């Protein structure tokens, strides 16, 4: 998996949301998008996964151009903003419905993943009665259950307790080790440092810094929240 974003800009009703984004990403790494609300992080994620087309520029995945060669990444798991569910289904029924589209995730894998996330697959409670944290867990499970090559998670640890946050970290580490390319946004500075191999700072729709967390001497403590 190789992702390349070339000179990407997005303008909506005269407002520039993203401007001249150029970046390359490779498999087996976690890339963190850092910036305050409205900086353009979510819009960039939407462009990468094909939910939104850029006003200018291109997105290439494994040398295939989004919007020309492919409409969506061929293997992707996505959690962007509030996850959507069939409200009168249980968590297990929701994941089974999604899994039936591609027939990749096995029934046993879905059960094990829900169990790992602290959700009982036998629980018949409807998702519409779930708390925000429980809905977030189901959304994460839906994004990861097919072991996609590209994983895009917007604020995945939002509303989760400490135990669940640690479980998400463990899952992302496992997916990174199997070679997935992972893009994640997170507003918590400490958790971002723990999650990401590289941090991309975005302000007013522009990349202001690209930090390799593995290099000595890198300090991003002066970045804006």
Tab-separated table of C-alpha atoms in Angstrom:
chain	number	residue	atom	x	y	z
A	1	UNK	CA	0.000	0.000	0.000
A	2	UNK	CA	1.363	3.367	-1.052
A	3	UNK	CA	-0.538	6.657	-0.872
A	4	UNK	CA	0.451	9.866	-2.606
A	5	UNK	CA	-1.375	13.187	-2.367
A	6	UNK	CA	-0.313	15.705	-5.007
A	7	UNK	CA	-1.023	19.433	-4.793
A	8	UNK	CA	-4.475	18.815	-3.324
A	9	UNK	CA	-6.803	21.725	-2.628
A	10	UNK	CA	-10.478	21.821	-1.677
A	11	UNK	CA	-12.639	24.936	-1.971
A	12	UNK	CA	-16.289	25.032	-0.873
A	13	UNK	CA	-18.431	28.090	-1.618
A	14	UNK	CA	-15.357	30.260	-1.938
A	15	UNK	CA	-13.817	29.000	1.314
A	16	UNK	CA	-10.471	27.212	1.045
A	17	UNK	CA	-10.605	24.138	3.262
A	18	UNK	CA	-7.362	22.530	2.029
A	19	UNK	CA	-4.535	24.203	0.141
A	20	UNK	CA	-1.639	22.605	-1.769
A	21	UNK	CA	-1.363	19.396	0.246
A	22	UNK	CA	1.600	17.289	-0.883
A	23	UNK	CA	2.478	14.155	1.046
A	24	UNK	CA	3.393	10.504	0.567
A	25	UNK	CA	2.571	7.661	2.952
A	26	UNK	CA	3.632	4.023	3.018
A	27	UNK	CA	2.431	0.746	4.464
A	28	UNK	CA	3.398	-0.365	7.969
A	29	UNK	CA	3.160	3.104	9.512
A	30	UNK	CA	0.700	5.160	11.529
A	31	UNK	CA	0.344	8.761	10.380
A	32	UNK	CA	-1.182	11.212	12.828
A	33	UNK	CA	-3.074	14.290	11.664
A	34	UNK	CA	-2.794	17.051	14.230
A	35	UNK	CA	-4.615	20.383	14.255
A	36	UNK	CA	-7.434	22.230	15.929
A	37	UNK	CA	-11.067	21.815	14.891
A	38	UNK	CA	-11.647	23.249	11.429
A	39	UNK	CA	-8.021	22.922	10.372
A	40	UNK	CA	-8.869	20.551	7.507
A	41	UNK	CA	-8.002	17.143	8.991
A	42	UNK	CA	-11.393	15.534	8.412
A	43	UNK	CA	-11.706	16.964	4.907
A	44	UNK	CA	-8.313	15.502	4.007
A	45	UNK	CA	-9.463	12.102	5.267
A	46	UNK	CA	-12.637	12.389	3.198
A	47	UNK	CA	-10.608	13.140	0.073
A	48	UNK	CA	-8.277	10.190	0.689
A	49	UNK	CA	-11.097	7.660	1.052
A	50	UNK	CA	-13.084	8.987	-1.927
A	51	UNK	CA	-16.031	10.493	-0.058
A	52	UNK	CA	-15.111	13.956	-1.395
A	53	UNK	CA	-13.326	14.955	-4.592
A	54	UNK	CA	-10.651	17.668	-4.433
A	55	UNK	CA	-11.094	20.951	-6.276
A	56	UNK	CA	-7.522	20.614	-7.526
A	57	UNK	CA	-4.828	17.968	-7.261
A	58	UNK	CA	-4.847	14.193	-7.133
A	59	UNK	CA	-4.841	11.253	-4.747
A	60	UNK	CA	-3.038	8.093	-5.868
A	61	UNK	CA	-3.297	4.740	-4.129
A	62	UNK	CA	-0.849	2.141	-5.393
A	63	UNK	CA	-0.408	4.312	-8.543
A	64	UNK	CA	-4.162	4.302	-9.216
A	65	UNK	CA	-5.759	7.740	-9.422
A	66	UNK	CA	-8.834	8.302	-7.280
A	67	UNK	CA	-11.784	9.447	-9.369
A	68	UNK	CA	-10.274	8.067	-12.574
A	69	UNK	CA	-8.818	4.594	-12.124
A	70	UNK	CA	-10.771	3.880	-8.932
A	71	UNK	CA	-13.670	5.577	-7.147
A	72	UNK	CA	-12.685	4.356	-3.695
A	73	UNK	CA	-9.634	2.631	-2.229
A	74	UNK	CA	-9.894	-1.069	-3.024
A	75	UNK	CA	-9.223	-2.113	0.585
A	76	UNK	CA	-10.159	0.482	3.206
A	77	UNK	CA	-11.666	0.707	6.678
A	78	UNK	CA	-13.065	4.110	7.650
A	79	UNK	CA	-14.343	5.832	10.774
A	80	UNK	CA	-15.013	9.506	10.111
A	81	UNK	CA	-16.996	11.661	12.535
A	82	UNK	CA	-20.150	9.978	13.877
A	83	UNK	CA	-20.349	6.373	12.654
A	84	UNK	CA	-23.607	5.488	10.917
A	85	UNK	CA	-25.519	2.364	11.879
A	86	UNK	CA	-28.817	0.604	11.318
A	87	UNK	CA	-30.308	1.923	14.521
A	88	UNK	CA	-32.694	-0.954	15.229
A	89	UNK	CA	-29.928	-3.573	14.830
A	90	UNK	CA	-27.597	-4.773	17.564
A	91	UNK	CA	-23.820	-4.259	17.274
A	92	UNK	CA	-23.330	-7.790	15.973
A	93	UNK	CA	-26.188	-7.460	13.467
A	94	UNK	CA	-24.706	-4.200	12.187
A	95	UNK	CA	-21.274	-5.718	11.631
A	96	UNK	CA	-22.766	-8.797	9.999
A	97	UNK	CA	-24.696	-6.552	7.601
A	98	UNK	CA	-21.532	-4.665	6.630
A	99	UNK	CA	-19.513	-7.879	6.354
A	100	UNK	CA	-22.062	-9.402	3.969
A	101	UNK	CA	-21.148	-6.852	1.273
A	102	UNK	CA	-17.658	-8.225	0.627
A	103	UNK	CA	-17.794	-11.525	2.539
A	104	UNK	CA	-14.265	-10.989	3.861
A	105	UNK	CA	-14.751	-10.894	7.640
A	106	UNK	CA	-15.616	-14.255	9.165
A	107	UNK	CA	-18.385	-14.597	11.731
A	108	UNK	CA	-15.907	-15.787	14.353
A	109	UNK	CA	-13.638	-12.802	13.699
A	110	UNK	CA	-16.529	-10.398	14.238
A	111	UNK	CA	-17.457	-12.063	17.518
A	112	UNK	CA	-13.847	-12.019	18.742
A	113	UNK	CA	-13.377	-8.368	17.798
A	114	UNK	CA	-16.539	-7.275	19.583
A	115	UNK	CA	-15.479	-9.277	22.624
A	116	UNK	CA	-12.032	-7.655	22.575
A	117	UNK	CA	-13.667	-4.216	22.452
A	118	UNK	CA	-15.778	-5.077	25.495
A	119	UNK	CA	-19.048	-5.613	23.623
A	120	UNK	CA	-21.097	-8.807	23.986
A	121	UNK	CA	-21.988	-10.085	20.520
A	122	UNK	CA	-25.011	-11.852	22.024
A	123	UNK	CA	-26.401	-8.609	23.430
A	124	UNK	CA	-29.642	-7.805	21.567
A	125	UNK	CA	-29.649	-4.157	22.675
A	126	UNK	CA	-30.291	-1.857	19.734
A	127	UNK	CA	-27.483	0.468	18.699
A	128	UNK	CA	-29.788	3.487	18.987
A	129	UNK	CA	-29.702	2.935	22.768
A	130	UNK	CA	-25.901	2.784	22.910
A	131	UNK	CA	-23.795	5.417	24.629
A	132	UNK	CA	-21.371	7.494	22.537
A	133	UNK	CA	-18.464	5.353	23.717
A	134	UNK	CA	-20.227	2.101	22.789
A	135	UNK	CA	-21.087	3.447	19.334
A	136	UNK	CA	-17.454	4.443	18.895
A	137	UNK	CA	-16.340	0.899	19.695
A	138	UNK	CA	-18.708	-0.543	17.089
A	139	UNK	CA	-17.449	1.977	14.541
A	140	UNK	CA	-13.838	0.998	15.193
A	141	UNK	CA	-14.715	-2.690	14.916
A	142	UNK	CA	-16.476	-2.048	11.591
A	143	UNK	CA	-13.414	-0.236	10.231
A	144	UNK	CA	-10.964	-2.955	11.256
A	145	UNK	CA	-12.848	-6.239	10.900
A	146	UNK	CA	-11.879	-6.902	7.258
A	147	UNK	CA	-8.151	-6.255	7.861
A	148	UNK	CA	-8.007	-3.504	5.214
A	149	UNK	CA	-4.777	-2.271	3.662
A	150	UNK	CA	-5.766	1.354	4.374
A	151	UNK	CA	-7.279	2.383	7.722
A	152	UNK	CA	-8.630	5.918	8.249
A	153	UNK	CA	-9.815	6.833	11.751
A	154	UNK	CA	-11.027	10.288	12.747
A	155	UNK	CA	-10.728	10.761	16.530
A	156	UNK	CA	-11.064	7.013	17.245
A	157	UNK	CA	-10.454	7.288	20.989
A	158	UNK	CA	-13.038	10.012	21.506
A	159	UNK	CA	-15.434	9.129	24.360
A	160	UNK	CA	-13.511	5.955	25.264
A	161	UNK	CA	-12.335	5.053	28.756
A	162	UNK	CA	-8.666	4.346	29.472
A	163	UNK	CA	-9.017	0.575	29.111
A	164	UNK	CA	-10.707	0.932	25.736
A	165	UNK	CA	-8.093	3.456	24.564
A	166	UNK	CA	-5.374	0.927	25.355
A	167	UNK	CA	-7.242	-1.746	23.414
A	168	UNK	CA	-7.469	0.549	20.384
A	169	UNK	CA	-3.727	1.201	20.598
A	170	UNK	CA	-3.093	-2.533	20.733
A	171	UNK	CA	-5.298	-3.181	17.712
A	172	UNK	CA	-3.655	-0.421	15.661
A	173	UNK	CA	-0.217	-1.763	16.526
A	174	UNK	CA	-1.246	-5.214	15.290
A	175	UNK	CA	-2.617	-3.794	12.035
A	176	UNK	CA	0.515	-1.723	11.568
A	177	UNK	CA	2.675	-4.829	12.063
A	178	UNK	CA	0.737	-6.750	9.409
A	179	UNK	CA	1.509	-3.907	6.970
A	180	UNK	CA	-1.547	-1.658	6.971
A	181	UNK	CA	-1.223	2.053	6.229
A	182	UNK	CA	-3.026	3.874	9.031
A	183	UNK	CA	-4.135	7.511	9.173
A	184	UNK	CA	-5.523	8.724	12.480
A	185	UNK	CA	-6.487	12.080	13.925
A	186	UNK	CA	-6.439	12.721	17.656
A	187	UNK	CA	-6.844	15.888	19.723
A	188	UNK	CA	-4.937	14.480	22.721
A	189	UNK	CA	-1.257	15.399	22.410
A	190	UNK	CA	0.016	12.564	24.611
A	191	UNK	CA	-2.052	9.929	22.837
A	192	UNK	CA	-0.951	11.253	19.449
A	193	UNK	CA	2.685	10.836	20.466
A	194	UNK	CA	1.915	7.291	21.611
A	195	UNK	CA	0.042	6.360	18.434
A	196	UNK	CA	1.870	7.913	15.508
A	197	UNK	CA	5.133	7.153	13.744
A	198	UNK	CA	4.849	10.437	11.883
A	199	UNK	CA	2.797	13.493	12.808
A	200	UNK	CA	1.456	15.864	10.169
A	201	UNK	CA	0.505	19.246	11.612
A	202	UNK	CA	-2.277	21.050	9.734
A	203	UNK	CA	-3.312	24.672	10.219
A	204	UNK	CA	-5.835	26.571	8.109
A	205	UNK	CA	-5.835	23.832	5.494
A	206	UNK	CA	-2.063	23.731	5.060
A	207	UNK	CA	0.619	21.357	6.296
A	208	UNK	CA	2.832	23.342	8.660
A	209	UNK	CA	5.123	20.548	9.865
A	210	UNK	CA	5.782	16.870	9.169
A	211	UNK	CA	7.504	15.221	12.121
A	212	UNK	CA	9.127	11.788	12.208
A	213	UNK	CA	8.699	10.686	15.813
A	214	UNK	CA	11.510	8.154	15.489
A	215	UNK	CA	14.154	10.775	14.818
A	216	UNK	CA	16.166	12.139	17.717
A	217	UNK	CA	15.827	15.792	18.578
A	218	UNK	CA	12.386	16.251	17.045
A	219	UNK	CA	10.257	18.491	19.235
A	220	UNK	CA	6.757	19.618	18.411
A	221	UNK	CA	5.899	20.963	21.848
A	222	UNK	CA	5.418	24.462	20.412
A	223	UNK	CA	2.693	23.331	18.036
A	224	UNK	CA	-0.734	24.847	18.575
A	225	UNK	CA	-3.539	22.816	20.087
